[in-house]
Amino acid sequence: MIDIKVLAFDMDGTLLNSEKIVSRGTSLELERLSESGVEIVLSSGRLHKSIEAYAKILPFKTSIVATNGSVVTDSEGRRVYEKPIDTDAFIKVVNLLYDYKMNFHFYGVNEFYRLKGTTSLNTYSRVPKNIKDTIDIIEYNNIGELRDSCESNSYFKVLLVEEDENYLEEIRTELKKIDGVKISSSWSNNIEIVPEGVNKAKSLKYLCKNLGLSLDNLMSFGDNNNDIEMIEESKVGVAMSNATNELKQKADFITDYDNDHDGIMKFLKQYF
C-alpha cells in the first residue's frame, strides 16, 4: 500500500484559483489531512515571501519550496536550503536579456528586483492586495547599477515575459548556451531561469529526508512544465485537468476538475 505522508502543491494554476486564492473547500480538506499527520508543502516558482504570505493565512502549518526549489523553509519557518544563481551566470543572463530589450524581473528571498521602466511585473497586479502589500519591489536605475548590485546581493530566479512565441523561443535558445543556469517555464509566455541543478523535486527530496521520509511518501500536484520533475519523481504525481499536455503525460493521475472548480479537494476526498 502506498504510504503518502507529504502533499506538495504548486500554487498558480493548481492550488490557487483564477482569483489567486485557496478555496474554502480546498483549505478545509487540507486542514483535515494536516490534522491527520500529513505534511503540507507549498511548492512554487513564486518568491518565498509571497508564498509565506499565503502560508500565514492558511489554518495549518506548511513547509515552503520557493523559486522553483532554490529556497526552502520547513514548517517552523527555518530556512533549510538555498542556492542562488552563480554571479557570473546571472550577469550573462541579464546582459543577454538587456541586449534583447526584454522585460524581466528577478528574485531575492523576499524581494522583487527590476530595472526602472520594466513592465514584466504587470501580472503581479492580479495578486490579492493583502498578499501584494507584503512584497518589496526594488528598482535599479540602469544595467550598470544592476551589475554592481551582484557584489552584495544574491539572486535566486530571473523571469521574463514575452508574447511573441518565436522571439521567446529565440531567447530560450540563447539562454541555454549559458552555463550555470536551468531554463523552464510556468506559463506559455514566460521563461524562468534558476540555478543549475535546482528543481522542485530535489528540494522536496531534501524536505522529505529531514522528516525521515522519502519521495516514496510524496504526492504532488502541478499544472505546468516547471512541475515536471516534481510530478515524475513523486510516488504519486497528479496533473490538474488544466495542466499542459506535456505534464499530463508524466502524471500518474489527472484531476477531473480544474483549479477553478476545486480539482484538488475533489481528488483528495476520493483518494484518502
PDB file of C-alpha atoms in Angstrom:
ATOM      1  CA  MET A   1       0.000   0.000   0.000  1.00  0.00           C
ATOM      2  CA  ILE A   2       1.268   3.476  -0.876  1.00  0.00           C
ATOM      3  CA  ASP A   3       2.000   5.427   2.326  1.00  0.00           C
ATOM      4  CA  ILE A   4       1.537   9.108   1.488  1.00  0.00           C
ATOM      5  CA  LYS A   5       2.835  11.353   4.278  1.00  0.00           C
ATOM      6  CA  VAL A   6       3.651  14.515   2.327  1.00  0.00           C
ATOM      7  CA  LEU A   7       1.478  16.536  -0.077  1.00  0.00           C
ATOM      8  CA  ALA A   8       3.183  19.143  -2.279  1.00  0.00           C
ATOM      9  CA  PHE A   9       1.241  21.725  -4.260  1.00  0.00           C
ATOM     10  CA  ASP A  10       2.227  24.083  -6.999  1.00  0.00           C
ATOM     11  CA  MET A  11       0.324  27.314  -6.479  1.00  0.00           C
ATOM     12  CA  ASP A  12      -0.679  29.280  -9.598  1.00  0.00           C
ATOM     13  CA  GLY A  13      -2.970  27.173 -11.770  1.00  0.00           C
ATOM     14  CA  THR A  14      -3.024  24.425  -9.139  1.00  0.00           C
ATOM     15  CA  LEU A  15      -3.743  25.269  -5.501  1.00  0.00           C
ATOM     16  CA  LEU A  16      -4.859  28.819  -6.294  1.00  0.00           C
ATOM     17  CA  ASN A  17      -7.915  29.546  -8.406  1.00  0.00           C
ATOM     18  CA  SER A  18      -8.035  32.303 -11.021  1.00  0.00           C
ATOM     19  CA  GLU A  19      -8.741  34.848  -8.275  1.00  0.00           C
ATOM     20  CA  LYS A  20      -5.411  33.835  -6.705  1.00  0.00           C
ATOM     21  CA  ILE A  21      -6.970  32.405  -3.570  1.00  0.00           C
ATOM     22  CA  VAL A  22      -7.249  28.947  -1.997  1.00  0.00           C
ATOM     23  CA  SER A  23     -10.928  27.994  -1.980  1.00  0.00           C
ATOM     24  CA  ARG A  24     -12.581  27.352   1.378  1.00  0.00           C
ATOM     25  CA  GLY A  25     -13.342  23.744   0.439  1.00  0.00           C
ATOM     26  CA  THR A  26      -9.738  23.024  -0.509  1.00  0.00           C
ATOM     27  CA  SER A  27      -8.435  24.734   2.631  1.00  0.00           C
ATOM     28  CA  LEU A  28     -10.720  22.658   4.847  1.00  0.00           C
ATOM     29  CA  GLU A  29      -9.692  19.415   3.146  1.00  0.00           C
ATOM     30  CA  LEU A  30      -6.000  20.212   3.592  1.00  0.00           C
ATOM     31  CA  GLU A  31      -6.613  21.161   7.204  1.00  0.00           C
ATOM     32  CA  ARG A  32      -8.244  17.747   7.765  1.00  0.00           C
ATOM     33  CA  LEU A  33      -5.277  15.941   6.230  1.00  0.00           C
ATOM     34  CA  SER A  34      -2.780  18.083   8.150  1.00  0.00           C
ATOM     35  CA  GLU A  35      -4.513  17.207  11.415  1.00  0.00           C
ATOM     36  CA  SER A  36      -4.197  13.532  10.488  1.00  0.00           C
ATOM     37  CA  GLY A  37      -0.408  13.929  10.301  1.00  0.00           C
ATOM     38  CA  VAL A  38       0.194  14.672   6.629  1.00  0.00           C
ATOM     39  CA  GLU A  39       2.872  17.297   5.916  1.00  0.00           C
ATOM     40  CA  ILE A  40       1.715  20.075   3.541  1.00  0.00           C
ATOM     41  CA  VAL A  41       4.226  21.779   1.249  1.00  0.00           C
ATOM     42  CA  LEU A  42       3.661  24.831  -0.941  1.00  0.00           C
ATOM     43  CA  SER A  43       5.996  24.319  -3.901  1.00  0.00           C
ATOM     44  CA  SER A  44       6.081  27.201  -6.364  1.00  0.00           C
ATOM     45  CA  GLY A  45       8.130  29.360  -8.662  1.00  0.00           C
ATOM     46  CA  ARG A  46       6.940  32.312  -6.602  1.00  0.00           C
ATOM     47  CA  LEU A  47       9.066  34.497  -4.356  1.00  0.00           C
ATOM     48  CA  HIS A  48       9.443  32.978  -0.870  1.00  0.00           C
ATOM     49  CA  LYS A  49       7.787  35.928   0.853  1.00  0.00           C
ATOM     50  CA  SER A  50       4.792  35.704  -1.482  1.00  0.00           C
ATOM     51  CA  ILE A  51       4.286  32.016  -0.630  1.00  0.00           C
ATOM     52  CA  GLU A  52       4.862  32.761   3.056  1.00  0.00           C
ATOM     53  CA  ALA A  53       2.074  35.349   2.981  1.00  0.00           C
ATOM     54  CA  TYR A  54      -0.342  32.649   1.810  1.00  0.00           C
ATOM     55  CA  ALA A  55       1.020  30.178   4.363  1.00  0.00           C
ATOM     56  CA  LYS A  56       0.302  32.599   7.189  1.00  0.00           C
ATOM     57  CA  ILE A  57      -3.407  32.789   6.370  1.00  0.00           C
ATOM     58  CA  LEU A  58      -3.927  29.043   5.926  1.00  0.00           C
ATOM     59  CA  PRO A  59      -5.261  27.198   9.023  1.00  0.00           C
ATOM     60  CA  PHE A  60      -2.382  24.695   9.122  1.00  0.00           C
ATOM     61  CA  LYS A  61       1.415  24.710   9.049  1.00  0.00           C
ATOM     62  CA  THR A  62       3.238  24.340   5.754  1.00  0.00           C
ATOM     63  CA  SER A  63       6.776  23.942   4.516  1.00  0.00           C
ATOM     64  CA  ILE A  64       7.776  26.111   1.546  1.00  0.00           C
ATOM     65  CA  VAL A  65       9.714  25.364  -1.629  1.00  0.00           C
ATOM     66  CA  ALA A  66      10.174  28.740  -3.354  1.00  0.00           C
ATOM     67  CA  THR A  67      11.577  29.988  -6.663  1.00  0.00           C
ATOM     68  CA  ASN A  68      11.334  26.503  -8.209  1.00  0.00           C
ATOM     69  CA  GLY A  69      13.419  24.958  -5.445  1.00  0.00           C
ATOM     70  CA  SER A  70      16.230  27.433  -4.825  1.00  0.00           C
ATOM     71  CA  VAL A  71      14.899  28.492  -1.377  1.00  0.00           C
ATOM     72  CA  VAL A  72      13.360  26.066   1.148  1.00  0.00           C
ATOM     73  CA  THR A  73      11.925  26.573   4.638  1.00  0.00           C
ATOM     74  CA  ASP A  74      10.439  23.958   6.943  1.00  0.00           C
ATOM     75  CA  SER A  75       7.057  24.109   8.687  1.00  0.00           C
ATOM     76  CA  GLU A  76       8.597  26.069  11.576  1.00  0.00           C
ATOM     77  CA  GLY A  77       9.829  28.752   9.193  1.00  0.00           C
ATOM     78  CA  ARG A  78      13.501  27.770   9.372  1.00  0.00           C
ATOM     79  CA  ARG A  79      15.448  28.212   6.156  1.00  0.00           C
ATOM     80  CA  VAL A  80      16.954  24.795   5.498  1.00  0.00           C
ATOM     81  CA  TYR A  81      18.288  25.223   1.961  1.00  0.00           C
ATOM     82  CA  GLU A  82      19.128  27.946  -0.501  1.00  0.00           C
ATOM     83  CA  LYS A  83      21.088  28.122  -3.732  1.00  0.00           C
ATOM     84  CA  PRO A  84      21.425  31.450  -5.559  1.00  0.00           C
ATOM     85  CA  ILE A  85      22.322  31.827  -9.224  1.00  0.00           C
ATOM     86  CA  ASP A  86      26.066  31.925  -9.772  1.00  0.00           C
ATOM     87  CA  THR A  87      27.084  35.585 -10.093  1.00  0.00           C
ATOM     88  CA  ASP A  88      28.882  35.228 -13.434  1.00  0.00           C
ATOM     89  CA  ALA A  89      25.952  33.279 -14.893  1.00  0.00           C
ATOM     90  CA  PHE A  90      23.467  35.848 -13.563  1.00  0.00           C
ATOM     91  CA  ILE A  91      25.354  38.726 -15.192  1.00  0.00           C
ATOM     92  CA  LYS A  92      25.462  36.857 -18.518  1.00  0.00           C
ATOM     93  CA  VAL A  93      21.694  36.257 -18.296  1.00  0.00           C
ATOM     94  CA  VAL A  94      20.774  39.878 -17.552  1.00  0.00           C
ATOM     95  CA  ASN A  95      23.196  41.183 -20.188  1.00  0.00           C
ATOM     96  CA  LEU A  96      21.556  38.932 -22.783  1.00  0.00           C
ATOM     97  CA  LEU A  97      18.031  39.951 -21.780  1.00  0.00           C
ATOM     98  CA  TYR A  98      19.005  43.626 -21.730  1.00  0.00           C
ATOM     99  CA  ASP A  99      20.555  43.366 -25.209  1.00  0.00           C
ATOM    100  CA  TYR A 100      17.358  41.714 -26.464  1.00  0.00           C
ATOM    101  CA  LYS A 101      15.332  44.536 -24.858  1.00  0.00           C
ATOM    102  CA  MET A 102      13.344  42.020 -22.823  1.00  0.00           C
ATOM    103  CA  ASN A 103      11.073  42.812 -19.909  1.00  0.00           C
ATOM    104  CA  PHE A 104      12.349  40.815 -16.965  1.00  0.00           C
ATOM    105  CA  HIS A 105      12.493  40.826 -13.188  1.00  0.00           C
ATOM    106  CA  PHE A 106      14.395  38.786 -10.664  1.00  0.00           C
ATOM    107  CA  TYR A 107      14.057  37.457  -7.158  1.00  0.00           C
ATOM    108  CA  GLY A 108      15.883  37.668  -3.866  1.00  0.00           C
ATOM    109  CA  VAL A 109      14.480  35.623  -0.996  1.00  0.00           C
ATOM    110  CA  ASN A 110      11.924  38.250  -0.024  1.00  0.00           C
ATOM    111  CA  GLU A 111      12.142  40.976  -2.669  1.00  0.00           C
ATOM    112  CA  PHE A 112      11.421  41.517  -6.335  1.00  0.00           C
ATOM    113  CA  TYR A 113      14.033  43.431  -8.328  1.00  0.00           C
ATOM    114  CA  ARG A 114      13.740  45.061 -11.735  1.00  0.00           C
ATOM    115  CA  LEU A 115      15.206  47.733 -13.969  1.00  0.00           C
ATOM    116  CA  LYS A 116      13.410  51.066 -13.923  1.00  0.00           C
ATOM    117  CA  GLY A 117      10.719  51.118 -16.610  1.00  0.00           C
ATOM    118  CA  THR A 118      10.287  47.332 -16.716  1.00  0.00           C
ATOM    119  CA  THR A 119       6.705  46.181 -17.210  1.00  0.00           C
ATOM    120  CA  SER A 120       7.042  42.424 -16.652  1.00  0.00           C
ATOM    121  CA  LEU A 121       5.584  42.743 -13.154  1.00  0.00           C
ATOM    122  CA  ASN A 122       2.234  43.866 -14.576  1.00  0.00           C
ATOM    123  CA  THR A 123       0.806  40.366 -13.981  1.00  0.00           C
ATOM    124  CA  TYR A 124       1.683  40.868 -10.325  1.00  0.00           C
ATOM    125  CA  SER A 125      -1.276  43.277 -10.152  1.00  0.00           C
ATOM    126  CA  ARG A 126      -3.578  40.224 -10.180  1.00  0.00           C
ATOM    127  CA  VAL A 127      -2.257  39.106  -6.791  1.00  0.00           C
ATOM    128  CA  PRO A 128      -4.651  39.938  -3.911  1.00  0.00           C
ATOM    129  CA  LYS A 129      -3.779  43.241  -2.239  1.00  0.00           C
ATOM    130  CA  ASN A 130      -3.189  41.688   1.187  1.00  0.00           C
ATOM    131  CA  ILE A 131      -0.517  39.453  -0.385  1.00  0.00           C
ATOM    132  CA  LYS A 132       0.967  42.104  -2.677  1.00  0.00           C
ATOM    133  CA  ASP A 133       1.381  44.570   0.177  1.00  0.00           C
ATOM    134  CA  THR A 134       3.858  42.228   1.881  1.00  0.00           C
ATOM    135  CA  ILE A 135       6.311  42.314  -1.060  1.00  0.00           C
ATOM    136  CA  ASP A 136       9.034  44.893  -1.629  1.00  0.00           C
ATOM    137  CA  ILE A 137       9.837  45.860  -5.235  1.00  0.00           C
ATOM    138  CA  ILE A 138      13.322  47.322  -5.675  1.00  0.00           C
ATOM    139  CA  GLU A 139      14.277  49.157  -8.867  1.00  0.00           C
ATOM    140  CA  TYR A 140      17.710  49.719 -10.354  1.00  0.00           C
ATOM    141  CA  ASN A 141      18.137  52.833 -12.471  1.00  0.00           C
ATOM    142  CA  ASN A 142      20.270  51.195 -15.150  1.00  0.00           C
ATOM    143  CA  ILE A 143      22.001  47.966 -16.140  1.00  0.00           C
ATOM    144  CA  GLY A 144      25.321  49.108 -14.640  1.00  0.00           C
ATOM    145  CA  GLU A 145      23.733  49.607 -11.247  1.00  0.00           C
ATOM    146  CA  LEU A 146      22.176  46.156 -11.544  1.00  0.00           C
ATOM    147  CA  ARG A 147      25.512  44.520 -12.354  1.00  0.00           C
ATOM    148  CA  ASP A 148      27.171  46.292  -9.414  1.00  0.00           C
ATOM    149  CA  SER A 149      24.473  45.001  -7.066  1.00  0.00           C
ATOM    150  CA  CYS A 150      25.786  41.453  -7.519  1.00  0.00           C
ATOM    151  CA  GLU A 151      28.668  42.298  -5.184  1.00  0.00           C
ATOM    152  CA  SER A 152      26.266  42.465  -2.220  1.00  0.00           C
ATOM    153  CA  ASN A 153      23.061  40.678  -3.302  1.00  0.00           C
ATOM    154  CA  SER A 154      22.164  37.095  -4.175  1.00  0.00           C
ATOM    155  CA  TYR A 155      19.501  36.349  -6.783  1.00  0.00           C
ATOM    156  CA  PHE A 156      17.572  33.099  -6.994  1.00  0.00           C
ATOM    157  CA  LYS A 157      15.479  33.367 -10.141  1.00  0.00           C
ATOM    158  CA  VAL A 158      15.004  35.515 -13.237  1.00  0.00           C
ATOM    159  CA  LEU A 159      11.656  35.655 -15.014  1.00  0.00           C
ATOM    160  CA  LEU A 160      10.890  37.177 -18.397  1.00  0.00           C
ATOM    161  CA  VAL A 161       7.588  37.587 -20.193  1.00  0.00           C
ATOM    162  CA  GLU A 162       7.191  37.754 -23.992  1.00  0.00           C
ATOM    163  CA  GLU A 163       4.016  37.299 -26.030  1.00  0.00           C
ATOM    164  CA  ASP A 164       5.800  36.680 -29.346  1.00  0.00           C
ATOM    165  CA  GLU A 165       6.306  32.898 -29.340  1.00  0.00           C
ATOM    166  CA  ASN A 166       9.054  32.939 -31.975  1.00  0.00           C
ATOM    167  CA  TYR A 167      11.013  35.646 -30.166  1.00  0.00           C
ATOM    168  CA  LEU A 168      10.560  33.781 -26.873  1.00  0.00           C
ATOM    169  CA  GLU A 169      11.955  30.618 -28.441  1.00  0.00           C
ATOM    170  CA  GLU A 170      14.941  32.543 -29.822  1.00  0.00           C
ATOM    171  CA  ILE A 171      15.677  33.871 -26.337  1.00  0.00           C
ATOM    172  CA  ARG A 172      15.302  30.377 -24.860  1.00  0.00           C
ATOM    173  CA  THR A 173      17.853  29.013 -27.331  1.00  0.00           C
ATOM    174  CA  GLU A 174      20.377  31.710 -26.395  1.00  0.00           C
ATOM    175  CA  LEU A 175      19.818  31.269 -22.664  1.00  0.00           C
ATOM    176  CA  LYS A 176      20.508  27.534 -22.917  1.00  0.00           C
ATOM    177  CA  LYS A 177      24.047  28.400 -24.061  1.00  0.00           C
ATOM    178  CA  ILE A 178      24.820  29.945 -20.651  1.00  0.00           C
ATOM    179  CA  ASP A 179      26.437  27.568 -18.171  1.00  0.00           C
ATOM    180  CA  GLY A 180      25.267  27.543 -14.581  1.00  0.00           C
ATOM    181  CA  VAL A 181      21.532  28.048 -15.090  1.00  0.00           C
ATOM    182  CA  LYS A 182      18.448  25.925 -15.713  1.00  0.00           C
ATOM    183  CA  ILE A 183      15.670  27.095 -18.049  1.00  0.00           C
ATOM    184  CA  SER A 184      11.982  26.258 -17.562  1.00  0.00           C
ATOM    185  CA  SER A 185       8.518  27.807 -17.907  1.00  0.00           C
ATOM    186  CA  SER A 186       5.464  28.187 -15.706  1.00  0.00           C
ATOM    187  CA  TRP A 187       3.274  29.664 -18.444  1.00  0.00           C
ATOM    188  CA  SER A 188       3.210  29.693 -22.228  1.00  0.00           C
ATOM    189  CA  ASN A 189       4.519  33.268 -22.408  1.00  0.00           C
ATOM    190  CA  ASN A 190       7.366  33.149 -19.900  1.00  0.00           C
ATOM    191  CA  ILE A 191      10.829  31.768 -19.229  1.00  0.00           C
ATOM    192  CA  GLU A 192      12.149  31.097 -15.735  1.00  0.00           C
ATOM    193  CA  ILE A 193      15.885  30.961 -15.038  1.00  0.00           C
ATOM    194  CA  VAL A 194      17.149  29.329 -11.825  1.00  0.00           C
ATOM    195  CA  PRO A 195      20.490  27.907 -10.667  1.00  0.00           C
ATOM    196  CA  GLU A 196      21.723  24.835 -12.484  1.00  0.00           C
ATOM    197  CA  GLY A 197      20.788  21.672 -10.611  1.00  0.00           C
ATOM    198  CA  VAL A 198      17.771  23.243  -8.917  1.00  0.00           C
ATOM    199  CA  ASN A 199      14.213  21.972  -9.294  1.00  0.00           C
ATOM    200  CA  LYS A 200      11.201  21.352  -7.086  1.00  0.00           C
ATOM    201  CA  ALA A 201      11.786  17.588  -6.902  1.00  0.00           C
ATOM    202  CA  LYS A 202      15.303  17.907  -5.480  1.00  0.00           C
ATOM    203  CA  SER A 203      14.168  20.315  -2.785  1.00  0.00           C
ATOM    204  CA  LEU A 204      11.189  18.127  -1.915  1.00  0.00           C
ATOM    205  CA  LYS A 205      13.545  15.153  -1.606  1.00  0.00           C
ATOM    206  CA  TYR A 206      15.601  17.204   0.851  1.00  0.00           C
ATOM    207  CA  LEU A 207      12.494  18.134   2.859  1.00  0.00           C
ATOM    208  CA  CYS A 208      11.287  14.534   2.939  1.00  0.00           C
ATOM    209  CA  LYS A 209      14.687  13.349   4.162  1.00  0.00           C
ATOM    210  CA  ASN A 210      14.535  15.882   7.007  1.00  0.00           C
ATOM    211  CA  LEU A 211      11.223  14.304   8.023  1.00  0.00           C
ATOM    212  CA  GLY A 212      12.672  10.808   7.937  1.00  0.00           C
ATOM    213  CA  LEU A 213      10.752  10.101   4.747  1.00  0.00           C
ATOM    214  CA  SER A 214      11.457   9.797   1.019  1.00  0.00           C
ATOM    215  CA  LEU A 215       9.846  10.634  -2.300  1.00  0.00           C
ATOM    216  CA  ASP A 216       8.017   7.299  -1.939  1.00  0.00           C
ATOM    217  CA  ASN A 217       5.888   9.100   0.661  1.00  0.00           C
ATOM    218  CA  LEU A 218       5.169  12.105  -1.584  1.00  0.00           C
ATOM    219  CA  MET A 219       2.108  13.047  -3.617  1.00  0.00           C
ATOM    220  CA  SER A 220       2.435  16.206  -5.677  1.00  0.00           C
ATOM    221  CA  PHE A 221       0.114  18.374  -7.753  1.00  0.00           C
ATOM    222  CA  GLY A 222       1.032  20.686 -10.633  1.00  0.00           C
ATOM    223  CA  ASP A 223      -0.123  22.279 -13.857  1.00  0.00           C
ATOM    224  CA  ASN A 224       2.891  23.438 -15.857  1.00  0.00           C
ATOM    225  CA  ASN A 225       6.286  22.417 -17.141  1.00  0.00           C
ATOM    226  CA  ASN A 226       8.271  23.687 -14.140  1.00  0.00           C
ATOM    227  CA  ASP A 227       6.430  20.915 -12.246  1.00  0.00           C
ATOM    228  CA  ILE A 228       7.669  18.067 -14.474  1.00  0.00           C
ATOM    229  CA  GLU A 229      10.477  16.777 -12.227  1.00  0.00           C
ATOM    230  CA  MET A 230       8.221  17.026  -9.172  1.00  0.00           C
ATOM    231  CA  ILE A 231       5.426  15.056 -10.846  1.00  0.00           C
ATOM    232  CA  GLU A 232       7.812  12.462 -12.287  1.00  0.00           C
ATOM    233  CA  GLU A 233       9.742  11.778  -9.102  1.00  0.00           C
ATOM    234  CA  SER A 234       6.856  11.755  -6.609  1.00  0.00           C
ATOM    235  CA  LYS A 235       5.410   8.381  -5.719  1.00  0.00           C
ATOM    236  CA  VAL A 236       2.082   9.794  -6.903  1.00  0.00           C
ATOM    237  CA  GLY A 237       2.174  12.680  -9.388  1.00  0.00           C
ATOM    238  CA  VAL A 238      -1.114  14.440 -10.134  1.00  0.00           C
ATOM    239  CA  ALA A 239      -1.661  16.867 -13.003  1.00  0.00           C
ATOM    240  CA  MET A 240      -4.540  19.304 -12.917  1.00  0.00           C
ATOM    241  CA  SER A 241      -7.151  18.981 -15.651  1.00  0.00           C
ATOM    242  CA  ASN A 242      -5.988  22.427 -16.802  1.00  0.00           C
ATOM    243  CA  ALA A 243      -2.324  21.292 -16.967  1.00  0.00           C
ATOM    244  CA  THR A 244      -0.153  21.313 -20.064  1.00  0.00           C
ATOM    245  CA  ASN A 245      -0.298  18.190 -22.209  1.00  0.00           C
ATOM    246  CA  GLU A 246       3.383  17.562 -21.531  1.00  0.00           C
ATOM    247  CA  LEU A 247       2.796  17.464 -17.783  1.00  0.00           C
ATOM    248  CA  LYS A 248      -0.295  15.279 -18.116  1.00  0.00           C
ATOM    249  CA  GLN A 249       1.791  12.700 -19.972  1.00  0.00           C
ATOM    250  CA  LYS A 250       4.150  12.481 -16.985  1.00  0.00           C
ATOM    251  CA  ALA A 251       1.441  12.209 -14.310  1.00  0.00           C
ATOM    252  CA  ASP A 252       0.014   9.128 -12.594  1.00  0.00           C
ATOM    253  CA  PHE A 253      -3.377  10.817 -12.303  1.00  0.00           C
ATOM    254  CA  ILE A 254      -5.224  13.796 -13.773  1.00  0.00           C
ATOM    255  CA  THR A 255      -7.849  15.586 -11.715  1.00  0.00           C
ATOM    256  CA  ASP A 256     -11.411  15.547 -13.019  1.00  0.00           C
ATOM    257  CA  TYR A 257     -11.803  19.258 -12.275  1.00  0.00           C
ATOM    258  CA  ASP A 258      -9.590  22.292 -12.791  1.00  0.00           C
ATOM    259  CA  ASN A 259      -8.225  24.795 -10.271  1.00  0.00           C
ATOM    260  CA  ASP A 260     -11.377  26.922 -10.531  1.00  0.00           C
ATOM    261  CA  HIS A 261     -13.635  24.015  -9.584  1.00  0.00           C
ATOM    262  CA  ASP A 262     -11.910  22.514  -6.539  1.00  0.00           C
ATOM    263  CA  GLY A 263      -9.970  19.929  -8.527  1.00  0.00           C
ATOM    264  CA  ILE A 264      -7.567  19.269  -5.648  1.00  0.00           C
ATOM    265  CA  MET A 265     -10.241  18.968  -2.971  1.00  0.00           C
ATOM    266  CA  LYS A 266     -12.314  16.530  -5.011  1.00  0.00           C
ATOM    267  CA  PHE A 267      -9.291  14.393  -5.887  1.00  0.00           C
ATOM    268  CA  LEU A 268      -8.108  14.205  -2.285  1.00  0.00           C
ATOM    269  CA  LYS A 269     -11.545  13.268  -0.971  1.00  0.00           C
ATOM    270  CA  GLN A 270     -11.607  10.341  -3.396  1.00  0.00           C
ATOM    271  CA  TYR A 271      -8.001   9.270  -2.764  1.00  0.00           C
ATOM    272  CA  PHE A 272      -7.995   9.488   1.015  1.00  0.00           C
TER     273      PHE A 272
END
